[in-house]
């Protein structure tokens, strides 16, 4: 049986690739093979060794782009420094696009659909927060240790030593809890990470995280469990089969926060969370089915099924992932859990407790509209944008994306010996390729790795697939880009071409 992830695994609540951080392996799923299409990109909770991490967190001059003394992001100017700055021009220009705020864009429409399941005044939406945050907001406020790999320049875009482009919507979580403007919130935003190059990964993507809290001092008799269960009655039912075989919490696999929550409180919050998210997911997938029928009258409808799987995230406990059986595959849709009480305490609202979830908007949009390549979201081609005109005002007209003609790929290979000092990170390589080829680079994949038995040097070989989404690239164009990539690799990363 296969499980496909529909989300970027890195945010699940700022908690996190929507903000909770991904960590320990899931129990009982070793036999399931996960595909690399994600909905929520989460950070691993595992720490790299200090020896391995130091060269990544410290300066990596080989991979540095030319550095301006300052940059301007959405009207505000920030000073850079030579040790930390690593934001390339293509990523900087993306900060002005704000796709989640562009009416009739698939990212905007998907945000609309998800937000509709969490109405005000209980849930307050935030979607216009600056992408520039401090290291304290992005890491320290969430408990990331100083040596966490997510802090490395190889993973994160830094402006200077204390300022960066947010890597997850969770960077705003502590501030939102502290502001205490509503019982619930939704944060939608563009987030930035150095990453692989393929049809489901891009250095800029979009996340939504949400939370719902209750205050012990504001519910009758301080009875949180009773208040939560009463509120749960207002959540609509769905009549869909849901598998949930595990207990509300487990002392080893999915522990209760015994120092802060009673068993009844944690169980009630978990039930409210699951019912809320099930209602949202049923709405999303019902729309996807309707669009499929509209595009193909022969679409084979299968009953929607959902199942809850125990998970681990550093900032919730107990924690779960929700999977949906759709179009012949189990799809991993989102991550969620009961918020760790330390987050409320550190935000200055110790009497609150509740739940949170995170979801990758891009991957849900790819599913809804059947968009095959994440690069298409950044297209300004009218053949793409015109297909979604008017949908924001009339969501029942949602249809599937009709591809342009498929232009031929131009694959090129490059192989090289890694630097003798061992200072090489694949994300630096990916950044160079993307910086030169831009959105004409469809995929980069390593197809061979070899360690010389005598010298101990490692050789790697990568296949770079060049393909434009709006025109045919000539072989000469691909060769020119590829040669520039080869030369830049030797200059910036110190590799030796083979």
XYZ file of C-alpha atoms in Angstrom:
498
model
C 0.000 0.000 0.000
C 1.333 3.428 -0.881
C 1.029 6.724 0.889
C 1.532 9.941 -1.009
C 2.321 13.134 0.863
C 0.455 16.138 -0.401
C 2.208 18.781 1.511
C 5.522 20.316 2.135
C 6.826 18.799 5.262
C 8.176 21.772 6.890
C 5.914 23.938 8.889
C 3.213 22.489 10.719
C 2.450 25.178 12.828
C 5.538 27.043 13.463
C 5.520 25.292 15.108
C 7.266 24.427 11.295
C 8.729 22.545 4.441
C 2.169 24.297 7.864
C 4.672 24.811 11.583
C 5.146 21.778 13.775
C 8.503 20.226 13.447
C 8.833 16.788 12.072
C 10.813 14.329 14.052
C 10.704 10.756 15.267
C 9.590 8.002 12.912
C 5.925 7.151 12.897
C 4.983 3.971 14.658
C 3.674 1.089 12.625
C 4.270 2.530 9.161
C 7.596 1.038 8.228
C 5.939 -0.978 5.484
C 4.464 2.087 3.800
C 6.422 3.838 1.083
C 6.010 7.609 1.044
C 6.180 9.437 -2.257
C 8.056 12.730 -2.369
C 5.011 14.977 -2.929
C 4.425 16.829 0.287
C 1.781 19.085 1.853
C 3.653 20.207 4.918
C 7.412 20.608 4.943
C 8.539 20.078 8.482
C 11.955 20.294 10.037
C 13.472 17.137 11.409
C 13.773 17.237 15.162
C 16.977 15.254 14.996
C 20.121 17.256 15.575
C 23.171 16.950 13.419
C 26.430 16.434 15.219
C 28.264 19.631 16.138
C 31.148 18.616 13.888
C 28.860 18.104 10.908
C 26.842 21.242 11.493
C 29.529 23.874 12.101
C 30.609 24.368 8.494
C 26.965 24.668 7.462
C 25.974 27.269 10.045
C 29.153 29.275 9.683
C 30.195 31.224 6.624
C 30.360 29.324 3.327
C 32.125 31.827 1.065
C 32.321 29.405 -1.873
C 28.558 29.490 -2.299
C 27.970 33.179 -1.647
C 26.318 35.286 -4.336
C 27.619 38.794 -4.983
C 26.443 40.824 -2.038
C 24.690 44.201 -2.008
C 25.137 46.348 1.116
C 21.374 46.356 1.647
C 18.197 44.910 0.172
C 14.614 46.160 0.081
C 11.730 43.800 0.784
C 8.168 45.083 0.442
C 9.237 48.682 1.003
C 11.549 48.134 3.983
C 15.346 48.241 3.679
C 17.644 45.847 5.531
C 21.423 45.927 5.895
C 23.275 42.792 4.832
C 26.540 41.370 6.109
C 29.164 39.320 4.294
C 29.123 36.388 6.709
C 25.419 35.573 6.472
C 23.813 37.089 3.372
C 22.796 34.427 0.829
C 19.560 35.636 -0.818
C 19.853 35.287 -4.624
C 18.140 37.758 -6.976
C 15.453 35.291 -8.103
C 14.352 34.683 -4.500
C 14.479 38.381 -3.612
C 12.262 39.227 -6.589
C 9.741 36.588 -5.464
C 9.088 38.492 -2.216
C 7.031 41.013 -4.186
C 4.805 38.445 -5.918
C 2.603 37.448 -2.924
C 0.617 34.864 -4.843
C -1.628 34.085 -1.876
C -2.989 37.651 -2.137
C -3.515 37.703 -5.928
C -7.196 37.287 -6.655
C -8.037 34.390 -8.996
C -4.592 32.839 -8.600
C -4.768 29.110 -7.679
C -2.878 29.778 -4.425
C -5.344 32.534 -3.494
C -8.339 30.356 -4.390
C -7.025 27.446 -2.330
C -6.448 29.747 0.627
C -10.043 30.968 0.243
C -11.414 27.436 0.291
C -9.501 26.369 3.398
C -10.277 29.583 5.283
C -14.000 29.096 4.630
C -13.966 26.144 7.035
C -12.700 28.354 9.875
C -14.983 31.415 9.943
C -14.780 34.535 12.081
C -15.074 35.865 14.610
C -13.666 32.717 16.239
C -10.834 32.523 13.696
C -8.979 35.667 12.675
C -7.055 35.397 9.387
C -3.596 36.919 8.923
C -2.268 36.971 5.379
C -0.275 40.193 5.023
C 2.678 39.620 7.358
C 6.166 40.607 6.181
C 8.373 37.690 5.118
C 11.348 39.240 6.921
C 11.626 38.007 10.509
C 14.276 37.742 13.193
C 16.149 34.599 14.121
C 14.365 34.823 17.478
C 10.948 34.726 15.814
C 11.862 31.960 13.387
C 13.847 29.715 15.724
C 14.362 30.788 19.342
C 10.714 31.482 20.188
C 9.883 27.954 19.040
C 12.621 26.247 21.012
C 14.970 25.381 18.132
C 18.361 24.509 19.681
C 21.395 26.573 18.603
C 22.803 23.656 16.586
C 19.570 22.737 14.779
C 20.226 22.053 11.053
C 17.353 24.339 10.066
C 19.446 27.337 11.166
C 22.188 26.576 8.633
C 22.893 28.903 5.712
C 22.586 25.837 3.512
C 18.894 25.611 4.473
C 17.804 29.185 5.207
C 17.984 32.530 3.386
C 19.732 35.052 5.644
C 19.849 38.813 5.211
C 22.252 39.219 8.121
C 23.084 37.343 11.309
C 19.816 38.209 13.052
C 17.406 38.655 10.131
C 16.132 36.198 7.525
C 13.299 35.282 5.178
C 10.863 33.204 7.235
C 11.147 29.489 6.688
C 7.667 28.759 8.043
C 4.488 30.546 9.086
C 5.272 29.446 12.632
C 7.682 32.375 12.849
C 4.588 34.451 13.692
C 3.057 32.017 16.145
C 4.402 33.400 19.419
C 3.481 36.961 18.427
C -0.034 35.865 17.469
C -0.574 33.989 20.729
C 0.789 37.001 22.619
C -1.500 39.461 20.801
C -4.468 37.341 21.931
C -6.890 39.008 19.499
C -9.180 36.015 18.977
C -9.807 32.461 20.137
C -8.446 31.124 16.873
C -6.251 32.273 14.023
C -5.179 31.349 10.508
C -1.802 32.481 9.174
C -1.230 32.233 5.410
C 2.090 33.300 3.942
C 4.877 32.793 1.462
C 7.854 31.015 3.033
C 11.409 30.526 1.830
C 13.817 27.591 1.949
C 16.800 26.365 0.016
C 15.727 23.011 -1.317
C 15.804 20.372 -4.031
C 14.752 21.071 -7.615
C 11.868 19.021 -8.979
C 8.193 19.333 -9.892
C 7.035 19.623 -6.272
C 9.785 21.777 -4.713
C 10.505 25.475 -5.146
C 12.510 27.894 -2.953
C 9.313 29.852 -2.282
C 6.073 28.148 -1.310
C 2.966 28.854 0.733
C 1.745 27.576 4.054
C -1.274 27.963 6.275
C -1.365 27.172 9.921
C -4.253 27.532 12.280
C -4.874 27.312 15.994
C -7.867 27.281 18.336
C -7.456 28.087 22.031
C -9.570 28.150 25.184
C -8.855 30.160 28.347
C -9.256 28.432 31.710
C -10.292 31.716 33.304
C -13.080 32.368 30.787
C -14.971 29.073 30.589
C -17.676 28.095 33.126
C -16.081 26.754 36.314
C -12.750 26.537 34.512
C -13.954 23.287 32.919
C -12.041 23.243 29.645
C -13.172 19.765 28.597
C -16.860 20.644 28.941
C -16.401 23.946 27.075
C -14.540 22.272 24.214
C -17.139 19.526 23.799
C -19.932 22.097 23.839
C -18.208 24.087 21.085
C -17.706 20.896 19.081
C -21.471 20.568 18.587
C -21.359 23.517 16.183
C -18.965 21.730 13.795
C -20.854 20.148 10.870
C -20.780 16.386 10.417
C -19.673 14.764 7.167
C -20.731 11.097 7.053
C -17.363 9.974 5.680
C -15.634 6.827 6.872
C -12.775 7.683 9.245
C -10.260 5.218 10.664
C -8.928 6.257 14.066
C -7.752 3.084 15.821
C -5.353 4.645 18.312
C -6.160 5.950 21.813
C -6.420 9.739 22.432
C -2.849 9.625 23.738
C -0.209 7.030 24.529
C 2.446 7.258 27.271
C 5.271 6.386 24.884
C 4.149 6.966 21.297
C 1.957 10.037 21.713
C 2.116 11.318 25.288
C -0.277 13.464 27.257
C 1.218 16.669 28.679
C 0.564 15.481 32.209
C 2.115 18.505 33.903
C -0.373 20.833 32.217
C -3.427 18.946 30.902
C -5.827 16.424 32.345
C -6.695 13.360 30.299
C -10.225 14.715 29.777
C -8.906 18.078 28.525
C -6.457 16.553 26.067
C -9.030 14.091 24.747
C -11.657 16.816 24.260
C -9.215 19.117 22.452
C -8.111 16.243 20.225
C -11.714 15.410 19.305
C -12.493 19.059 18.493
C -9.337 19.296 16.395
C -10.055 16.152 14.401
C -13.677 16.987 13.712
C -12.717 20.527 12.592
C -10.049 19.303 10.197
C -12.154 16.451 8.853
C -14.861 18.952 7.894
C -12.313 21.129 6.086
C -10.719 18.212 4.234
C -14.088 16.827 3.124
C -14.927 20.231 1.635
C -11.583 20.451 -0.203
C -11.763 16.949 -1.646
C -15.435 17.286 -2.567
C -14.457 20.301 -4.661
C -11.598 18.312 -6.208
C -14.041 15.547 -7.161
C -16.476 18.031 -8.665
C -13.662 19.528 -10.758
C -12.615 16.045 -11.872
C -16.157 15.196 -13.010
C -16.383 18.508 -14.835
C -13.160 17.796 -16.725
C -13.818 14.107 -17.326
C -17.354 12.643 -17.239
C -15.756 9.178 -17.070
C -13.944 9.999 -13.831
C -14.277 6.981 -11.540
C -15.641 8.142 -8.209
C -14.545 6.237 -5.143
C -15.907 6.882 -1.654
C -13.700 9.322 0.222
C -11.950 7.736 3.200
C -9.828 9.301 5.929
C -7.546 7.933 8.596
C -5.660 9.399 11.539
C -2.066 8.335 12.136
C -0.003 9.030 15.229
C 2.896 11.396 14.576
C 5.597 13.346 16.354
C 6.081 17.101 16.198
C 8.211 18.987 18.754
C 5.567 21.608 19.450
C 2.443 19.510 19.906
C 1.642 16.460 21.976
C -0.252 14.322 21.297
C 0.157 14.752 17.526
C -1.412 13.272 14.401
C -1.358 13.292 10.622
C -4.505 13.043 8.529
C -4.454 10.870 5.412
C -7.135 10.732 2.719
C -7.804 7.962 0.211
C -8.422 9.702 -3.090
C -8.065 8.625 -6.732
C -6.436 5.340 -5.775
C -3.836 6.656 -3.326
C -3.550 7.423 0.366
C -2.540 11.086 0.534
C -0.908 12.579 3.602
C -2.681 15.912 3.880
C -1.729 17.712 7.098
C -0.161 17.537 10.548
C -1.682 18.704 13.819
C -1.816 18.245 17.573
C -2.444 19.648 21.032
C -0.203 22.705 21.463
C 2.657 22.247 23.915
C 1.883 24.392 26.901
C 5.356 25.957 26.966
C 4.437 27.880 23.813
C 1.493 29.518 25.559
C 3.530 30.151 28.700
C 6.395 31.762 26.772
C 3.887 33.917 24.855
C 2.477 35.272 28.121
C -0.897 33.494 27.957
C -0.375 30.592 30.404
C -4.098 30.062 31.026
C -4.741 29.086 27.416
C -4.615 25.640 25.873
C -5.695 24.313 22.506
C -4.809 22.769 19.178
C -2.955 23.724 16.017
C -2.504 22.405 12.475
C -0.386 23.115 9.437
C -0.930 22.552 5.716
C 0.942 23.321 2.492
C -1.229 25.450 0.219
C 0.751 24.772 -2.985
C 0.332 21.023 -2.764
C -3.381 21.242 -2.081
C -3.692 23.614 -5.061
C -1.778 21.140 -7.238
C -4.285 18.484 -6.230
C -7.377 20.680 -6.636
C -6.471 21.993 -10.072
C -4.343 19.032 -11.239
C -1.322 21.288 -11.772
C 1.671 19.040 -12.559
C 4.592 21.361 -11.806
C 4.989 23.818 -8.926
C 6.838 26.250 -11.224
C 3.571 26.971 -13.021
C 2.290 28.935 -10.018
C 4.936 31.565 -10.798
C 4.053 31.828 -14.471
C 2.720 35.160 -15.733
C 1.621 33.568 -18.988
C -2.018 34.413 -19.759
C -2.558 30.855 -20.966
C -2.122 29.842 -17.341
C -3.691 32.756 -15.464
C -6.769 33.087 -17.685
C -7.893 29.567 -16.767
C -8.738 30.738 -13.232
C -10.342 34.097 -14.022
C -13.498 34.701 -11.991
C -13.146 31.597 -9.811
C -12.490 33.576 -6.605
C -15.976 35.086 -6.814
C -17.669 31.854 -7.835
C -15.931 28.858 -6.308
C -18.400 26.376 -7.789
C -16.847 27.104 -11.212
C -13.548 25.602 -10.083
C -12.114 23.425 -12.841
C -8.938 21.569 -13.677
C -5.886 23.095 -15.298
C -5.590 22.428 -19.025
C -1.878 21.988 -19.856
C -0.138 23.908 -22.598
C 1.624 21.872 -25.231
C 4.321 19.784 -23.542
C 7.649 21.186 -24.631
C 10.527 18.712 -24.977
C 13.076 18.332 -22.166
C 16.786 18.969 -22.595
C 18.639 16.758 -20.100
C 22.306 17.435 -19.418
C 24.674 15.626 -17.051
C 27.443 16.983 -14.867
C 29.857 14.979 -12.729
C 32.548 16.192 -10.378
C 34.816 15.335 -7.476
C 33.775 16.975 -4.222
C 36.187 19.483 -2.635
C 39.093 17.901 -0.796
C 38.137 19.716 2.407
C 34.712 18.048 2.337
C 32.897 21.401 2.470
C 30.002 20.661 0.114
C 26.265 20.898 0.648
C 23.797 19.829 -2.029
C 21.548 22.858 -1.425
C 24.456 25.129 -2.445
C 24.669 23.171 -5.701
C 20.903 23.432 -6.245
C 21.023 27.188 -5.601
C 23.673 27.691 -8.266
C 21.728 25.660 -10.830
C 18.489 27.510 -10.077
C 20.252 30.885 -10.041
C 21.596 30.313 -13.549
C 18.777 28.348 -15.141
C 15.881 29.952 -13.288
C 12.516 28.389 -14.010
C 13.849 26.646 -17.105
C 15.285 24.013 -14.742
C 12.618 21.357 -14.240
C 14.537 18.838 -12.162
C 17.965 18.064 -10.739
C 18.635 14.524 -9.591
C 21.784 12.695 -8.515
C 22.114 9.440 -10.460
C 25.538 8.260 -9.321
C 27.853 8.542 -6.327
C 31.282 6.959 -6.118
C 34.084 6.991 -3.532
C 37.559 6.277 -4.876
C 38.986 3.270 -3.006
C 42.515 4.704 -2.846
C 42.080 8.459 -2.438
C 38.782 8.378 -0.539
C 37.486 11.250 -2.667
C 33.792 11.255 -3.512
C 32.463 11.797 -6.998
C 28.859 12.693 -7.790
C 26.930 12.806 -11.031
C 23.725 14.803 -11.508
C 21.227 15.013 -14.335
C 19.822 18.506 -14.901
C 16.622 18.631 -16.947
C 16.079 21.958 -18.717
C 12.543 22.560 -19.956
C 10.599 25.793 -20.297
C 6.873 25.707 -19.544
C 5.986 28.230 -22.260
C 8.287 27.567 -25.228
C 10.708 25.106 -26.786
C 14.304 25.545 -25.668
C 16.950 25.044 -28.318
C 19.844 22.702 -27.731
C 22.167 25.682 -27.992
C 20.331 27.472 -25.172
C 20.517 24.414 -22.936
C 24.214 23.954 -23.711
C 24.955 27.581 -22.906
C 23.172 27.405 -19.548
C 24.779 24.087 -18.713
C 28.288 25.280 -19.474
C 27.717 28.280 -17.229
C 26.563 25.921 -14.469
C 29.711 23.809 -14.889
C 32.047 26.773 -14.681
C 30.228 28.352 -11.750
C 30.386 25.101 -9.782
C 34.174 25.120 -9.942
C 34.367 28.814 -9.035
C 31.858 28.856 -6.195
C 31.998 25.344 -4.727
C 35.567 24.311 -5.487
C 34.567 21.049 -7.164
C 36.706 19.343 -9.806
C 34.812 18.530 -12.991
C 35.172 15.058 -14.450
